[in-house]
Each structure stands twice: as structure tokens, then as C-alpha cells.
Amino acid sequence: MSVLEGKELRVVGFLCNWCSYGGADTAGVGRFTQPTDLRIIRVPCSGRINPLFVMKALVGGADGVLVSGCHPRDCHYAEGNYYARRRLEVLKGLLPVLGIDPRRFEYTWVSASEGQRWQHVVETFTAQIHALGPAQPFAGASRPADRHRPDAAAV
Amino acid sequence: MSRIDVGYFPGCSGLGTSMEYERSTRAVCRELGIGLREIPDWNCCGSTPAHSTDAALSAALASRVFAQGEKAGIGDMITPCPSCLKNLRAALEHLEDPLFSARVEALTERPLQMRHRIRSVLQVIIEDVGPAKIKARVRRSLKGLKVVPYYGCLMTRPEKLMRFDDPENPVALDRLLEALGAEVLAFPLKTDCCGGSFAIPARAVTPRLAGRILDMAGEAGADAVVVACPLCQMNLDLRQGQIRAGGVDRALPVPYFTQLMAYAFGLPEQEAAFRKLVQDIQPAFACMSRRAADIEAEEGKVAAAEAEKARKAAERAAKAAEKAAEKTGTKDAAADGAGKKSAAAKKPKGKADVDGGEA
Amino acid sequence: MKIGVFICHCGSNIAGTVDCAGVARRAAAYPDVVYSTDIMYACAEPGQDAVIAAVKEHGLTGVVVASCTPRMHEPTFRKAVERAGLNRYMFEMANIREHVSWIGKDMEANTNKAAELVRMAAAKLRLNRELKPKSFPVTKRLLVIGGGVAGIQAALDAAEAGLEVIMVEKQPTIGGKMAKLDKTFPTVDCSSCILGPRMVDVAQHPNITLYAYSELEEVSGYVGNFDVKIRKKATCVDWDKCTGCGLCTEKCPSKKSYDRFNEGVGPTTAIIIPFPQAIPKKASIERDYCRMFNQGKCGVCAKVCPTGAVDYAMQDEFVDVKVGGIVAATGYDLVDWTVYGEYGAGRYPDVVTSLQYERMLSASGPTGGHIKRPSDGKEPKNVVFVQCVASRDPSVGRPYCSGFCCMYTAKQAILTKDHIPDSQSYVFYMDIRSPGKGYDEFTRRVQEEYGAKYIRGRVSMIYPKGGKLLVRGADTLMGGQVEVEADLVVLAVGGEAAAGSPALAEKLRISYDGYGFFMEGHPKLKPVETNTAGVFLAGACQGLKDIPSSVAQGSAAAAKAIGLLSRNMLDSDPQIASVSVNRCVGCRKCIEVCPFKAIQEIDMRGLPKAEVIETVCQGCGLCNATCPQGAIQLSHFTDNQILAEVEALCRF
């Protein structure tokens, strides 16, 4: 479901607070121009990200989902990103089974000092999603707005 | 010696100004078991003036060389000239870009099919043959010859393109000349500019720069400056008159490394082609012979002294052993004393004498 | 819930590319939003007052501020809503500056994006719960890592304030780089005369415990209560017995050891006291050079030692301490300049580093303060200084300016003239960077009064000729090549993060940049704090800096640590995990993944359940994403809250 019809696609980002969110801030402070499609959700750690969050976004209408955490070895919580890496890699392998183009989901590592790298990540990922075009709505998937709020147990 | 078969691109100077390089290269490669298959109907590598005016034209010339190689089934080739090497390599690298490659193919109408590799004669000799095998092949050692190796600017640079040796302080030629028996002197201007083709637009520059190199070589005490590039050779050898006019008076021969290899391998003059040099190399060889004789005499003296020392030590050991044999009961101590005095190697001999005496 | 939304203009920072009033209008229609407005500077006093007034006037129960990054002003606004009588966690921020207005120029797209980020924040806020911190006791002890001038300053300031301080130094003596310097700029006063007494103070201060020749092995715990393990490396000398008499160093037969303190200018012995003013003044054995370790026999030092302190069998020891805060002051190292083949890559003995030159200048150095060429011991007349060696040079991966080289080069040129009045100094420079008190005047003096010739350009090659060194370079002001005959060449080698910095950062769980320098909490507002509470930075480990700045940072870090540790109790962050015992099936998965061992198993009427130890939990949420039952939830970042954000974004 594109916003600003024809201009933007829906790209959701899950960023860890300590590295990548800071990296995105650094990019902003450096005025590193980026495409406007991405909306960033801040989480404490990439290890906090349940792969089902990504699925919810993709099923709910996101055209692309980007996850970014601290570089391996440099996790603020020592090892959260190692767990994230394993989970997200499995998720990526699972997406085609679910009929979702795996290129709609990427995960990466950007530190708080890497504003330029963040700009590059956003540019490439947004370009990748634009190349894929808008995601096809799921046949039979209920419109998120119609659903009652998913509760934690269902996740 | 395992045979190496490669395509061979002589380059234009090989037919003219660097005929001696070309001739000695072929001879040396033959001796080292490097089979050279000349690229049929080869043409200019695309170097000056093409590459300074039109990159695509330059690459097209190079591309035709590779296409000709393909026709003969050659994907791996070598060239003596660093400038040809640089240009052919740069062309290969630029051709990786599909857009550029399309422009070139439009000119040549001969798209390349094979994976190509091009290396210098020096690189193949030092990396594929190696100093040990070269040393084994030497018939006339260059012992006593003091040389400085001069690589020029292109043999190791641009670093990313040439991927050979250290870009600032290469040592391949040093190792090779040492293997031939020559004494390689430290030379800080190994990769300094010889003046290149500046002789054409700004004539004064080349003799000044080449003069600096000769001056430094002379100061280092070299008998010869050994080179691997036709243009460097020409600037250093042919322009010595101009260099002298500029105030640097260092009459040094400037042979190619392949010429010295041919000489060391005992090949005839027509293959070493020293006569093609402007500066005569014979005085350098004369120096070499004198010095070699001195060195040998010195070595003889040292060897004699060593032998004398060894003999005396043995004598002492024998005497000590005799003494020990006389005073039975203290023989072990005596033997130890003998062992301590004589060289370590002599110790068992001393012991044997003791044993013999006892028997 | 009654939500109030405030869209900040941030002057023109946001309003320049976002229609703030338009965003406020759209936000008014979001669920539960009862009040929405735009505001010039939300963070300024009138802005905060406006928020408080609106809360009171409209009976708001939650507040959304759309402005800068929450990493900047979240604490500010939380305090403001608290003053308005709300719980500080009934607040959300939308980052419409760093993530919107500063990275795009398209007003329409930016406005739309800002409005969506506000919708996301409001959707999350609807599920926020009031959270209350718990308090826990603080260990009033500070660990200072690194005994250079920054670390010394931090340790002394903290100790003076009454804190117990543990200092860990990697080398056998404290003093760092400054101890190696002869004089300091721009006053040209004696370095060891300034630093020496401070070093003695460290040794004598009743509140400071010094572990020299030691390294940080492990850190666990959290702000207020770090558990630290220190490795005391084996010196092979019992420091309780060693009197520092130096007899062993006189008699040691292994006289060709690399002299680390003197930067290899002249050799030293295998058993050393680094320099006469070393603190602690104790001997230690460099095993790499010791005959006892390499040949298995010698034992001279053990024989001569009057107190029998030498112990070849000594092993590394470990010390466990509990500290409340940590100051990292690990300094810098010189870049390995031998990557420069054109400068001889270390082949020419008369090409030395600035730090080696400093040791030559020093009266207590190996040359007794006489400048001598390493090659032949002669006094040089022409000395060429090359600046920006491995600074501002992307080709060797060091694009940054080291900051202090311009100044120390000027100082060394002055000292050269002082030592050898008939000498001539040449300085090849790129730009003279001297922005400090009295700095620029200093660089002028060296040229005008001391006659140093400054040549603006890079050096392309250094090579030996006739017993001298020829320095070839460009003079970009004259537009030509220059060649200078030098007796000695001094390379102003730039600095880099000290070896092992990334590994230390990982132990401390702080961030570091691509060069290994530690990341400060905020480049302007948190220069000595890190993103890990309780860990502070001082000196060049954060970025290269000169002595005055390092000392200032040392004091600043101490002030921060004193502030933290002056409290008896700290409030724990309530954004931690909690277990819903009804849902928990006791599978232990959360216990396994928790990096902080903050979850324990309890028995509840015969059933195993997980329980979070509140003061230990750091709030990463790893357990939350692991729990198959959704039973353990991270407060303020619950599954429902994050999904509400996802839904707010994907709804349209």
C-alpha cells in the first residue's frame, strides 16, 4: 500500500537504540539526504525483534522491512545481535515458502558512528524495494484495520 | 626443469631500440625452459600516443593483441616491456566495464572470449623459475661485479594494477642478480623517474633526472646499472652525452638483466648482445674479473688460515690426548680439556685418539 | 486516554522542510488525541511550560512530542511531563528532525512522513503503562583504566572528592605519553616537572590503589555495581620486596632489549625500571629479552637483588573488585609509519619519529638530552620535520587530523634551535592547525624568532645520499619542487586508537568508531559519557587531543563519576522485563538467553516459573523475543506496543 501515491513505498525499519538508531541520527546530523520511504521503529536491541514483527509488517502491507543492529561483537547487550542474526537469517529463508520475495526483507549492521553507511543502506534498500514495486496484497488476508488487536499470546 | 609455455609479446622497442633486450630475453627463456610463442601479427600495445588521447582506441589496440592471442589459443602471455605490460593490463581492467568493453568491441569487432593474463618477463622468471634454479644454471658467475638494480617507475606501479613486489622498494631484480653472483648494492633510487618521454616535450628534464640516477649509482660504487625497461635503458644509456653536458660525469654501462643472465649462463655474445649497448660493458667486466681474483685470493687466504687453525687445534688435541693416555685415570679430564681448546667439531676426533691410545 | 500532541518547529530546523501546523492538524484526528498544536521550541522553557499548561488545561493523560531524536531530549520531556503530574513513561517522542527534516528536502513527503511518525508514537502511547523505578545501593568506588595524564587527572579529582579509586595501567609505570615528552607546548615547560608530582600524588593518595602492569580482564554488572576482574601480569619481581634500587638493571647481561619507554632510541636491559621517575619505581622483567626465559640460564638479577625480590616462576594474578563507575582513559598509539615506502619504511636510521626525537631531546633520555644522529652519533645541523605522516591521509586509512602534530613540531623546532644554535629546521606542512590559547602565536614565533623554514607541501621521497638524507617534496606556495639536504628527518607521526581499544570497548559494552576511538554519548552535550551508564571517557581514547584537553576531559569524567557515585542509591530503569506467571510454562528459554543472568527459576506451588531480578535486568528484551508463550514482556517495549506501531504504519 503505497503512500503519497506513486512516490513512496511503505518501508518499515526496526532499529536498535544503541547503534543503528544512533547511526540514523548521525546521518541526520550530517544532513546525509535519504529517500523518504522509510519509517523507523525504535527497539532496545535487535535481539528484541521477534521475526513475527517483520511478518506482521509484510503481511500488513509493508513493501519492505529493514532490520539494523549493532555490528556483531559490538552489541550493547553483549550478545543480543547474535540471536537476532540467527533468527532473521532463518526468517529470510522462510519468506519464499510464505510467498514473499525475500528481497523485501534485509538485515544489516550499522554502528552509531556510521552515518554515511546508514545513508548508503537506506538508499540501496529503498532502491531495491522500488525495483520490486509495491507488494501484492495477500489473498484472504484481513485488512489490518478490520482486525482486533493481536494479543501477545498470538504472536 | 618443468617447461613453461606462454604467449610472447615483444613490443615495438624490441624490434628497434631494445633489440638486445629482445634477443637476450629469448635466449634466457629458452635456457630456463620457458617456451615463448610469439603472438601472431601483433600490433602496438596501445601505449603512447594512443592512451593519452583516446582510452577506447588504446584499449582497442590492446584488445586486438589479445584477440590475436586467442586465435593462436594463447590466454597467458608475457612481455619484456613494463610500459606494454601496464597498458595491456590497464586495458584488461577497463574492459571489465561492460559499457567500455562495448565501445571497444565496436572498434575491433572481435569480442574477447578467453580469460587473459599478462605478466612481465621479470615476474615470470622470478616467480615461476625462482632464484635457486637460476643459480643452478649459472656457468660464468658475476662474482665481483657491483651492480645497482633500477626498476623504473612502471615495473611495480601503479600498485593496484601491477601487483608485483614492493611498489617503493622492489627486490625481485636484487634477488635475481644475487643469484647470478653479482654484488647488489643498496640503491635508494630504484623506482625514481628516469625522465620517461619528457625528452620530447621538455628536453632538459630527462638528462637531469637520468643524471641523478647515474650519479647515485656511481656514488654507490656500481660498475653497472641493471635495468628492465627499454625507455629507462635508452634514457640512461643513450643520453650519457647529454647527461655529461649537464655536469654529471658517470660513464656507466646500462645492461638489461636478461643480458647479464645470458652472460652468466655462458651464452654467446650474439645472444647477450652487449655490443648493442652505447656504453661499453667490457670495463665493468674487467673490474669484475680483477675483483673476483682479489676476492678469490682473499677467500684462499681465509681458507688457508682456517685450515691452519684446524690443523693446530687437531695437533693440540692429539697432544692433550697423548698426555691423557700417559696419566691414566685422569684421561677424561684431559680429553675434556682438549675438547675445550679445539674446535667443537674436533672434539670427537680427540676422543677417538684417546680411545685409540687406551687400546 | 487523552493524548496531547506537540509538533516542534525547532526554529527552522524542522519547520524549514516540514509543515508543522499541517502535521498538528492531521494528528488531531488520531485515536485518543484530544489536543494538538505546533510549537516553536518544545525543549526551551516556554515550550516545556506550554506542554505542562496543556496537560493541566486539557486533562491530558499522555503526551507526544514530535521533535528531535529521543536520544537527545527524551529525558528532558520526561521530566517536563512529570512536572505536569504525569508518570514520566506516559510520554512518546517522534523523531522528525534527524529522521525527517534533516535528510530530505521534499516538503510534501516530509510532512506526510512526520505525520505518520506521530501516528506511530500516539498508537504506542495508548498502550503505555505507568512505570516506577526501584532503587538500589551504589558501590562508591571508581575504576580508572589507563594511567596517562587524563587518567591521572580523573583519578586524583575523584580521590580528592572522597571516592575510592582503582587505577589500572598496562605498562609497568604510569605517566603515559606525557612522561615521554621533554617539553610541552606552547609554554615550553618541562613535561616531567608538571607530570611528575601528579604521578607521585597518585602513588601516595590514600584513596587510590594502583595496579601497574595490569589489564582489565572482565567486566560484568551494571552502573553502580560493576564487577571487575583485573589481571596483574607477572613482573617476575615481587613488588612488595623490590625497593627500586636498580642494581638488577645495572647488572643484567642482556643489554639489547627494545626500550619501549625510550621508543627504541638506544637499547635497554631485560629487567627494567622504565625511567628514574617511574611510578611505581619497581623493576620488572621483559620475558622476550630475558636470558633466563630464552636460554634457561642466567639468574644474575636474582643473585644481585639485595631483597631477593626476583621470582622467575611468578604467574599472572587476578584481582576481583566491585566498582560503581568506570573511566576509560586508554590514550593512543602512534601509527606504524613504516607503511610509507617512500620515506624508507624504517630502513634509514636517521629518519625518526617525533616521539623518538622527544626522547633524544629529553635530558633523562638515552642520549642525555643531546641530539645525535642514530647512524653515526653526530650532531645534526639540518633537521627536516615532515608533518601529517599518517594524518589526513586516506591512502593509509587515516583521513583524520591528529590535532597535536602542528604544535609539537613547532615546539621541537624551537628545542632544536635551543640545543644546537647553528642548526636550521625545515618544516613541511599541509596547513598549520593551531587553534588554542597562545597556539598560533607559538607557531609564528618558531618561524619569526627561531628561523624555522616552513614549506607548504608534502614530502614525496626521502633517500640517503652521501651520508645525508635528501628530502624531496613540493613547495605548493612557490609552485615547484624542493629538495632539502637533511642530517636528520623527524616524522610527525599521527596517532591512532591504542592497540586493543576495540576489545576493551567490547568488554565495557561501549561503542567505538571505525578507527577504534570510543564513542561519546553525544558529540556536543555528552563528551565524556558513553551510551553505557556509569562508563565515562577521558583523553585521547575518545579522539586525539593534546594535554590541556586531555586533562580537561579527565576532570570532566571525574566530575561525572563523582556526581554518579555521590548518591547512596540509584534508581533502576523500570524499562525491564516482567513475567506473567499465568502464561509462563517454566521452559527456561529466557533464563538461557539472558546475557545478564537476570532471570531465575522459582517454584510456584510446585510449578517452575521464571522471575526477573529487577536490578540486574538491563532491558534488552532478548527474553521477550525468545519466550514461546509471550509470557515475559519488556515494559515500555511490549509486543503489543511494537505491533501497535507496525499497525499504525501499515494501516493505510
Coordinates of C-alpha atoms in Angstrom, one line a residue, chain C residues 179-183 192 261-262 277 356-371 415 419:
Chain C
A179 CA 56.0 11.1 30.6
K180 CA 58.0 10.6 27.4
L181 CA 57.8 14.2 26.4
D182 CA 60.7 16.6 27.0
K183 CA 58.8 19.8 27.0
S192 CA 58.1 15.7 33.8
F261 CA 59.8 3.8 27.1
N262 CA 62.5 5.4 25.0
Q277 CA 60.7 8.9 38.0
Q356 CA 61.8 9.2 19.4
Y357 CA 63.1 12.8 18.8
E358 CA 61.3 13.7 22.1
R359 CA 63.4 11.1 23.9
M360 CA 66.6 12.4 22.3
L361 CA 65.7 15.9 23.5
S362 CA 65.0 14.8 27.0
A363 CA 67.8 15.3 29.5
S364 CA 66.8 12.0 31.1
G365 CA 66.7 10.2 27.8
P366 CA 69.2 7.7 26.4
T367 CA 71.3 10.5 24.7
G368 CA 71.3 12.6 27.8
G369 CA 69.5 15.4 26.0
H370 CA 72.0 15.6 23.2
I371 CA 70.5 15.4 19.7
L415 CA 64.0 23.0 21.0
H419 CA 70.0 22.6 21.7

